[in-house]
């Protein structure tokens, strides 16, 4: 139902189609639906911690190590991260431009000097468009789409002996959990730092509160 609602809302905003309200399942309806299909719809996603990040990076190539560190440090979404181009970096200010996404405008975010040095050390790559076969503009991490990292990450996690985490729990969810649970930052401040609309969205945007809450 969530993807259906997203498609309907997006079509309404872009094309002016009728706005259709999709009523979500309540708790009991969701449980009944899970029983019918034999699958749990809300599985708790374990976020990354520093130990997972370090183990991943030890087994990863420089591009994927920098990618996961960048998302864990900034709460950038995978599409924002892989879309970075060399012109999106301001080394003298330690600023990175992330594109607009999910109601938030394009913005310049601050990274640590170490993170900036790591980004600058990566020779930009021109990925190939899978549909057209043509080379795209140079990108910092070398990926042409927000799903291109998956296979490589599974191999890295297997090599590192750690459970596979996709980009969201490894980066954005890990960022929030690191600040709130492990560093004791209040949820309002953490949500603002990660560019969430509000703390509630940050807590429950991953289908459940961060571990330890």
C-alpha atoms as a PDB file:
ATOM      1  CA  UNK A   1       0.000   0.000   0.000  1.00  0.00           C
ATOM      2  CA  UNK A   2       2.866   2.366   0.703  1.00  0.00           C
ATOM      3  CA  UNK A   3       4.244   2.187  -2.865  1.00  0.00           C
ATOM      4  CA  UNK A   4       0.723   2.601  -4.251  1.00  0.00           C
ATOM      5  CA  UNK A   5       0.172   5.729  -2.153  1.00  0.00           C
ATOM      6  CA  UNK A   6       3.514   7.135  -3.300  1.00  0.00           C
ATOM      7  CA  UNK A   7       2.638   6.583  -6.970  1.00  0.00           C
ATOM      8  CA  UNK A   8      -0.810   8.176  -6.573  1.00  0.00           C
ATOM      9  CA  UNK A   9       0.574  11.210  -4.734  1.00  0.00           C
ATOM     10  CA  UNK A  10       3.403  11.650  -7.213  1.00  0.00           C
ATOM     11  CA  UNK A  11       1.019  11.474 -10.185  1.00  0.00           C
ATOM     12  CA  UNK A  12      -1.223  14.057  -8.533  1.00  0.00           C
ATOM     13  CA  UNK A  13       1.674  16.454  -7.996  1.00  0.00           C
ATOM     14  CA  UNK A  14       3.215  16.015 -11.449  1.00  0.00           C
ATOM     15  CA  UNK A  15       0.184  15.525 -13.705  1.00  0.00           C
ATOM     16  CA  UNK A  16      -2.718  16.889 -11.714  1.00  0.00           C
ATOM     17  CA  UNK A  17      -4.549  13.565 -11.567  1.00  0.00           C
ATOM     18  CA  UNK A  18      -7.342  13.243  -8.968  1.00  0.00           C
ATOM     19  CA  UNK A  19      -6.053  13.000  -5.418  1.00  0.00           C
ATOM     20  CA  UNK A  20      -7.073   9.609  -4.048  1.00  0.00           C
ATOM     21  CA  UNK A  21      -6.745   8.947  -0.352  1.00  0.00           C
ATOM     22  CA  UNK A  22      -5.474   5.459   0.419  1.00  0.00           C
ATOM     23  CA  UNK A  23      -6.398   4.339   3.913  1.00  0.00           C
ATOM     24  CA  UNK A  24      -3.537   2.427   5.571  1.00  0.00           C
ATOM     25  CA  UNK A  25      -4.112  -0.806   7.465  1.00  0.00           C
ATOM     26  CA  UNK A  26      -4.655  -0.412  11.182  1.00  0.00           C
ATOM     27  CA  UNK A  27      -2.690  -2.656  13.562  1.00  0.00           C
ATOM     28  CA  UNK A  28      -5.192  -5.528  13.495  1.00  0.00           C
ATOM     29  CA  UNK A  29      -5.724  -5.397   9.733  1.00  0.00           C
ATOM     30  CA  UNK A  30      -1.974  -5.518   9.195  1.00  0.00           C
ATOM     31  CA  UNK A  31      -1.587  -8.569  11.454  1.00  0.00           C
ATOM     32  CA  UNK A  32      -4.408 -10.345   9.604  1.00  0.00           C
ATOM     33  CA  UNK A  33      -2.844  -9.463   6.250  1.00  0.00           C
ATOM     34  CA  UNK A  34       0.531 -10.802   7.418  1.00  0.00           C
ATOM     35  CA  UNK A  35      -1.083 -14.100   8.406  1.00  0.00           C
ATOM     36  CA  UNK A  36      -2.799 -14.438   5.023  1.00  0.00           C
ATOM     37  CA  UNK A  37       0.410 -13.966   3.062  1.00  0.00           C
ATOM     38  CA  UNK A  38       2.654 -15.734   5.554  1.00  0.00           C
ATOM     39  CA  UNK A  39       5.094 -12.864   5.811  1.00  0.00           C
ATOM     40  CA  UNK A  40       5.742 -10.103   8.329  1.00  0.00           C
ATOM     41  CA  UNK A  41       5.271  -6.674   6.776  1.00  0.00           C
ATOM     42  CA  UNK A  42       7.188  -4.697   9.373  1.00  0.00           C
ATOM     43  CA  UNK A  43      10.548  -6.269  10.006  1.00  0.00           C
ATOM     44  CA  UNK A  44      12.859  -4.361  12.309  1.00  0.00           C
ATOM     45  CA  UNK A  45      15.873  -3.107  10.402  1.00  0.00           C
ATOM     46  CA  UNK A  46      19.078  -3.121  12.381  1.00  0.00           C
ATOM     47  CA  UNK A  47      21.069   0.061  11.722  1.00  0.00           C
ATOM     48  CA  UNK A  48      24.802   0.162  11.226  1.00  0.00           C
ATOM     49  CA  UNK A  49      27.144   1.114  14.040  1.00  0.00           C
ATOM     50  CA  UNK A  50      30.771   2.231  13.934  1.00  0.00           C
ATOM     51  CA  UNK A  51      32.029  -1.327  14.280  1.00  0.00           C
ATOM     52  CA  UNK A  52      29.991  -2.456  11.254  1.00  0.00           C
ATOM     53  CA  UNK A  53      31.185   0.550   9.250  1.00  0.00           C
ATOM     54  CA  UNK A  54      34.827  -0.118  10.109  1.00  0.00           C
ATOM     55  CA  UNK A  55      34.553  -3.816   9.228  1.00  0.00           C
ATOM     56  CA  UNK A  56      32.854  -2.961   5.940  1.00  0.00           C
ATOM     57  CA  UNK A  57      35.508  -0.416   5.031  1.00  0.00           C
ATOM     58  CA  UNK A  58      38.377  -2.787   5.768  1.00  0.00           C
ATOM     59  CA  UNK A  59      36.968  -5.213   3.186  1.00  0.00           C
ATOM     60  CA  UNK A  60      35.823  -2.595   0.671  1.00  0.00           C
ATOM     61  CA  UNK A  61      37.482  -0.789  -2.215  1.00  0.00           C
ATOM     62  CA  UNK A  62      38.109   2.972  -1.724  1.00  0.00           C
ATOM     63  CA  UNK A  63      34.927   4.027  -3.562  1.00  0.00           C
ATOM     64  CA  UNK A  64      32.510   1.910  -1.547  1.00  0.00           C
ATOM     65  CA  UNK A  65      34.332   2.617   1.717  1.00  0.00           C
ATOM     66  CA  UNK A  66      33.978   6.348   1.078  1.00  0.00           C
ATOM     67  CA  UNK A  67      30.342   5.910   0.028  1.00  0.00           C
ATOM     68  CA  UNK A  68      29.265   4.190   3.239  1.00  0.00           C
ATOM     69  CA  UNK A  69      31.262   6.595   5.403  1.00  0.00           C
ATOM     70  CA  UNK A  70      29.720   9.568   3.613  1.00  0.00           C
ATOM     71  CA  UNK A  71      26.146   8.370   4.214  1.00  0.00           C
ATOM     72  CA  UNK A  72      26.846   7.379   7.826  1.00  0.00           C
ATOM     73  CA  UNK A  73      28.364  10.809   8.517  1.00  0.00           C
ATOM     74  CA  UNK A  74      25.791  12.967   6.688  1.00  0.00           C
ATOM     75  CA  UNK A  75      22.526  10.955   6.593  1.00  0.00           C
ATOM     76  CA  UNK A  76      22.466  11.422   2.822  1.00  0.00           C
ATOM     77  CA  UNK A  77      20.162   9.082   0.940  1.00  0.00           C
ATOM     78  CA  UNK A  78      21.732   6.654  -1.509  1.00  0.00           C
ATOM     79  CA  UNK A  79      20.363   8.515  -4.533  1.00  0.00           C
ATOM     80  CA  UNK A  80      21.799  11.790  -3.244  1.00  0.00           C
ATOM     81  CA  UNK A  81      25.161  10.139  -2.603  1.00  0.00           C
ATOM     82  CA  UNK A  82      25.596   8.364  -5.940  1.00  0.00           C
ATOM     83  CA  UNK A  83      24.456  11.505  -7.800  1.00  0.00           C
ATOM     84  CA  UNK A  84      27.421  13.540  -6.502  1.00  0.00           C
ATOM     85  CA  UNK A  85      29.571  15.073  -9.229  1.00  0.00           C
ATOM     86  CA  UNK A  86      32.986  16.732  -8.808  1.00  0.00           C
ATOM     87  CA  UNK A  87      31.391  20.199  -9.018  1.00  0.00           C
ATOM     88  CA  UNK A  88      29.282  19.323  -5.957  1.00  0.00           C
ATOM     89  CA  UNK A  89      32.367  19.537  -3.743  1.00  0.00           C
ATOM     90  CA  UNK A  90      33.692  22.741  -2.163  1.00  0.00           C
ATOM     91  CA  UNK A  91      36.974  21.564  -0.627  1.00  0.00           C
ATOM     92  CA  UNK A  92      37.965  24.906   0.911  1.00  0.00           C
ATOM     93  CA  UNK A  93      34.679  24.990   2.863  1.00  0.00           C
ATOM     94  CA  UNK A  94      34.272  21.232   3.469  1.00  0.00           C
ATOM     95  CA  UNK A  95      30.870  21.527   1.835  1.00  0.00           C
ATOM     96  CA  UNK A  96      29.019  19.013  -0.339  1.00  0.00           C
ATOM     97  CA  UNK A  97      25.928  19.790  -2.391  1.00  0.00           C
ATOM     98  CA  UNK A  98      23.168  17.200  -2.136  1.00  0.00           C
ATOM     99  CA  UNK A  99      20.250  17.313  -4.511  1.00  0.00           C
ATOM    100  CA  UNK A 100      16.659  17.947  -3.487  1.00  0.00           C
ATOM    101  CA  UNK A 101      14.714  14.906  -2.355  1.00  0.00           C
ATOM    102  CA  UNK A 102      11.506  14.024  -0.511  1.00  0.00           C
ATOM    103  CA  UNK A 103      10.319  17.575   0.036  1.00  0.00           C
ATOM    104  CA  UNK A 104      13.711  18.961   1.017  1.00  0.00           C
ATOM    105  CA  UNK A 105      15.451  21.464  -1.283  1.00  0.00           C
ATOM    106  CA  UNK A 106      18.950  21.162  -2.657  1.00  0.00           C
ATOM    107  CA  UNK A 107      21.418  22.091   0.055  1.00  0.00           C
ATOM    108  CA  UNK A 108      25.097  22.355   0.920  1.00  0.00           C
ATOM    109  CA  UNK A 109      26.016  20.192   3.894  1.00  0.00           C
ATOM    110  CA  UNK A 110      29.211  20.244   5.930  1.00  0.00           C
ATOM    111  CA  UNK A 111      31.470  17.213   6.142  1.00  0.00           C
ATOM    112  CA  UNK A 112      34.562  16.573   8.218  1.00  0.00           C
ATOM    113  CA  UNK A 113      37.955  17.500   6.727  1.00  0.00           C
ATOM    114  CA  UNK A 114      38.802  13.789   6.722  1.00  0.00           C
ATOM    115  CA  UNK A 115      35.679  13.004   4.719  1.00  0.00           C
ATOM    116  CA  UNK A 116      36.453  15.734   2.208  1.00  0.00           C
ATOM    117  CA  UNK A 117      39.993  14.430   1.786  1.00  0.00           C
ATOM    118  CA  UNK A 118      38.598  10.960   1.166  1.00  0.00           C
ATOM    119  CA  UNK A 119      36.170  12.244  -1.472  1.00  0.00           C
ATOM    120  CA  UNK A 120      38.891  14.224  -3.229  1.00  0.00           C
ATOM    121  CA  UNK A 121      41.158  11.174  -3.358  1.00  0.00           C
ATOM    122  CA  UNK A 122      38.666   9.317  -5.569  1.00  0.00           C
ATOM    123  CA  UNK A 123      39.270   9.824  -9.309  1.00  0.00           C
ATOM    124  CA  UNK A 124      35.770  10.566 -10.716  1.00  0.00           C
ATOM    125  CA  UNK A 125      34.282   7.792 -12.858  1.00  0.00           C
ATOM    126  CA  UNK A 126      31.849   7.998 -15.760  1.00  0.00           C
ATOM    127  CA  UNK A 127      29.268   5.248 -15.274  1.00  0.00           C
ATOM    128  CA  UNK A 128      27.395   3.747 -18.188  1.00  0.00           C
ATOM    129  CA  UNK A 129      23.655   4.266 -18.574  1.00  0.00           C
ATOM    130  CA  UNK A 130      22.210   0.748 -18.432  1.00  0.00           C
ATOM    131  CA  UNK A 131      19.348   1.614 -20.763  1.00  0.00           C
ATOM    132  CA  UNK A 132      21.188   3.538 -23.479  1.00  0.00           C
ATOM    133  CA  UNK A 133      24.713   2.212 -23.045  1.00  0.00           C
ATOM    134  CA  UNK A 134      26.056   5.766 -23.190  1.00  0.00           C
ATOM    135  CA  UNK A 135      28.537   7.155 -20.714  1.00  0.00           C
ATOM    136  CA  UNK A 136      27.092   9.523 -18.126  1.00  0.00           C
ATOM    137  CA  UNK A 137      28.725  12.564 -16.565  1.00  0.00           C
ATOM    138  CA  UNK A 138      31.549  11.853 -14.137  1.00  0.00           C
ATOM    139  CA  UNK A 139      30.436  10.987 -10.611  1.00  0.00           C
ATOM    140  CA  UNK A 140      32.316  10.947  -7.333  1.00  0.00           C
ATOM    141  CA  UNK A 141      31.440   7.363  -6.378  1.00  0.00           C
ATOM    142  CA  UNK A 142      31.188   5.993  -9.902  1.00  0.00           C
ATOM    143  CA  UNK A 143      27.666   4.561  -9.703  1.00  0.00           C
ATOM    144  CA  UNK A 144      25.044   5.428 -12.305  1.00  0.00           C
ATOM    145  CA  UNK A 145      21.950   4.508 -10.292  1.00  0.00           C
ATOM    146  CA  UNK A 146      20.761   4.161  -6.711  1.00  0.00           C
ATOM    147  CA  UNK A 147      20.624   0.361  -6.973  1.00  0.00           C
ATOM    148  CA  UNK A 148      23.972  -0.302  -8.633  1.00  0.00           C
ATOM    149  CA  UNK A 149      25.781  -0.757  -5.323  1.00  0.00           C
ATOM    150  CA  UNK A 150      23.751  -3.756  -4.085  1.00  0.00           C
ATOM    151  CA  UNK A 151      25.637  -6.672  -5.591  1.00  0.00           C
ATOM    152  CA  UNK A 152      29.005  -5.181  -4.718  1.00  0.00           C
ATOM    153  CA  UNK A 153      27.952  -4.492  -1.116  1.00  0.00           C
ATOM    154  CA  UNK A 154      26.757  -8.071  -0.639  1.00  0.00           C
ATOM    155  CA  UNK A 155      30.172  -9.313  -1.733  1.00  0.00           C
ATOM    156  CA  UNK A 156      31.938  -6.871   0.603  1.00  0.00           C
ATOM    157  CA  UNK A 157      29.773  -7.864   3.578  1.00  0.00           C
ATOM    158  CA  UNK A 158      30.382 -11.558   2.903  1.00  0.00           C
ATOM    159  CA  UNK A 159      34.122 -10.950   2.697  1.00  0.00           C
ATOM    160  CA  UNK A 160      34.040  -8.915   5.931  1.00  0.00           C
ATOM    161  CA  UNK A 161      31.982 -11.525   7.786  1.00  0.00           C
ATOM    162  CA  UNK A 162      29.237  -9.055   8.667  1.00  0.00           C
ATOM    163  CA  UNK A 163      25.481  -9.124   7.973  1.00  0.00           C
ATOM    164  CA  UNK A 164      24.427  -7.408   4.772  1.00  0.00           C
ATOM    165  CA  UNK A 165      22.847  -3.989   5.252  1.00  0.00           C
ATOM    166  CA  UNK A 166      21.444  -1.940   2.418  1.00  0.00           C
ATOM    167  CA  UNK A 167      22.271   1.737   2.051  1.00  0.00           C
ATOM    168  CA  UNK A 168      19.425   3.086   4.197  1.00  0.00           C
ATOM    169  CA  UNK A 169      20.100   1.202   7.467  1.00  0.00           C
ATOM    170  CA  UNK A 170      23.847   1.459   6.864  1.00  0.00           C
ATOM    171  CA  UNK A 171      23.762   5.197   6.269  1.00  0.00           C
ATOM    172  CA  UNK A 172      20.720   7.273   7.112  1.00  0.00           C
ATOM    173  CA  UNK A 173      19.290   5.016   9.825  1.00  0.00           C
ATOM    174  CA  UNK A 174      22.760   4.403  11.241  1.00  0.00           C
ATOM    175  CA  UNK A 175      23.399   8.169  11.395  1.00  0.00           C
ATOM    176  CA  UNK A 176      20.304   8.822  13.519  1.00  0.00           C
ATOM    177  CA  UNK A 177      20.866   5.838  15.801  1.00  0.00           C
ATOM    178  CA  UNK A 178      24.503   6.791  16.335  1.00  0.00           C
ATOM    179  CA  UNK A 179      23.552  10.285  17.460  1.00  0.00           C
ATOM    180  CA  UNK A 180      20.496   9.488  19.587  1.00  0.00           C
ATOM    181  CA  UNK A 181      21.233   6.078  21.084  1.00  0.00           C
ATOM    182  CA  UNK A 182      25.013   6.011  21.309  1.00  0.00           C
ATOM    183  CA  UNK A 183      25.941   9.682  21.699  1.00  0.00           C
ATOM    184  CA  UNK A 184      22.867  10.847  23.616  1.00  0.00           C
ATOM    185  CA  UNK A 185      21.941  13.680  21.246  1.00  0.00           C
ATOM    186  CA  UNK A 186      18.313  14.719  21.637  1.00  0.00           C
ATOM    187  CA  UNK A 187      16.044  13.508  18.802  1.00  0.00           C
ATOM    188  CA  UNK A 188      15.070  17.023  17.688  1.00  0.00           C
ATOM    189  CA  UNK A 189      18.689  18.050  17.164  1.00  0.00           C
ATOM    190  CA  UNK A 190      19.536  14.732  15.485  1.00  0.00           C
ATOM    191  CA  UNK A 191      16.557  15.003  13.141  1.00  0.00           C
ATOM    192  CA  UNK A 192      17.548  18.533  12.166  1.00  0.00           C
ATOM    193  CA  UNK A 193      21.138  17.457  11.520  1.00  0.00           C
ATOM    194  CA  UNK A 194      19.936  14.669   9.254  1.00  0.00           C
ATOM    195  CA  UNK A 195      17.412  16.879   7.445  1.00  0.00           C
ATOM    196  CA  UNK A 196      14.298  15.044   8.623  1.00  0.00           C
ATOM    197  CA  UNK A 197      11.029  16.967   8.817  1.00  0.00           C
ATOM    198  CA  UNK A 198      10.539  15.979  12.449  1.00  0.00           C
ATOM    199  CA  UNK A 199      11.865  13.488  15.039  1.00  0.00           C
ATOM    200  CA  UNK A 200       8.842  11.196  14.586  1.00  0.00           C
ATOM    201  CA  UNK A 201       9.680  10.740  10.921  1.00  0.00           C
ATOM    202  CA  UNK A 202      13.293  10.012  11.802  1.00  0.00           C
ATOM    203  CA  UNK A 203      12.336   7.420  14.427  1.00  0.00           C
ATOM    204  CA  UNK A 204       9.701   5.584  12.447  1.00  0.00           C
ATOM    205  CA  UNK A 205      10.743   6.193   8.853  1.00  0.00           C
ATOM    206  CA  UNK A 206      12.515   2.829   8.918  1.00  0.00           C
ATOM    207  CA  UNK A 207       9.453   0.858  10.072  1.00  0.00           C
ATOM    208  CA  UNK A 208      10.386   0.936  13.705  1.00  0.00           C
ATOM    209  CA  UNK A 209      12.441   2.912  16.219  1.00  0.00           C
ATOM    210  CA  UNK A 210      16.207   2.593  16.282  1.00  0.00           C
ATOM    211  CA  UNK A 211      17.508  -0.324  18.318  1.00  0.00           C
ATOM    212  CA  UNK A 212      17.770   0.546  21.984  1.00  0.00           C
ATOM    213  CA  UNK A 213      14.695   2.809  22.033  1.00  0.00           C
END
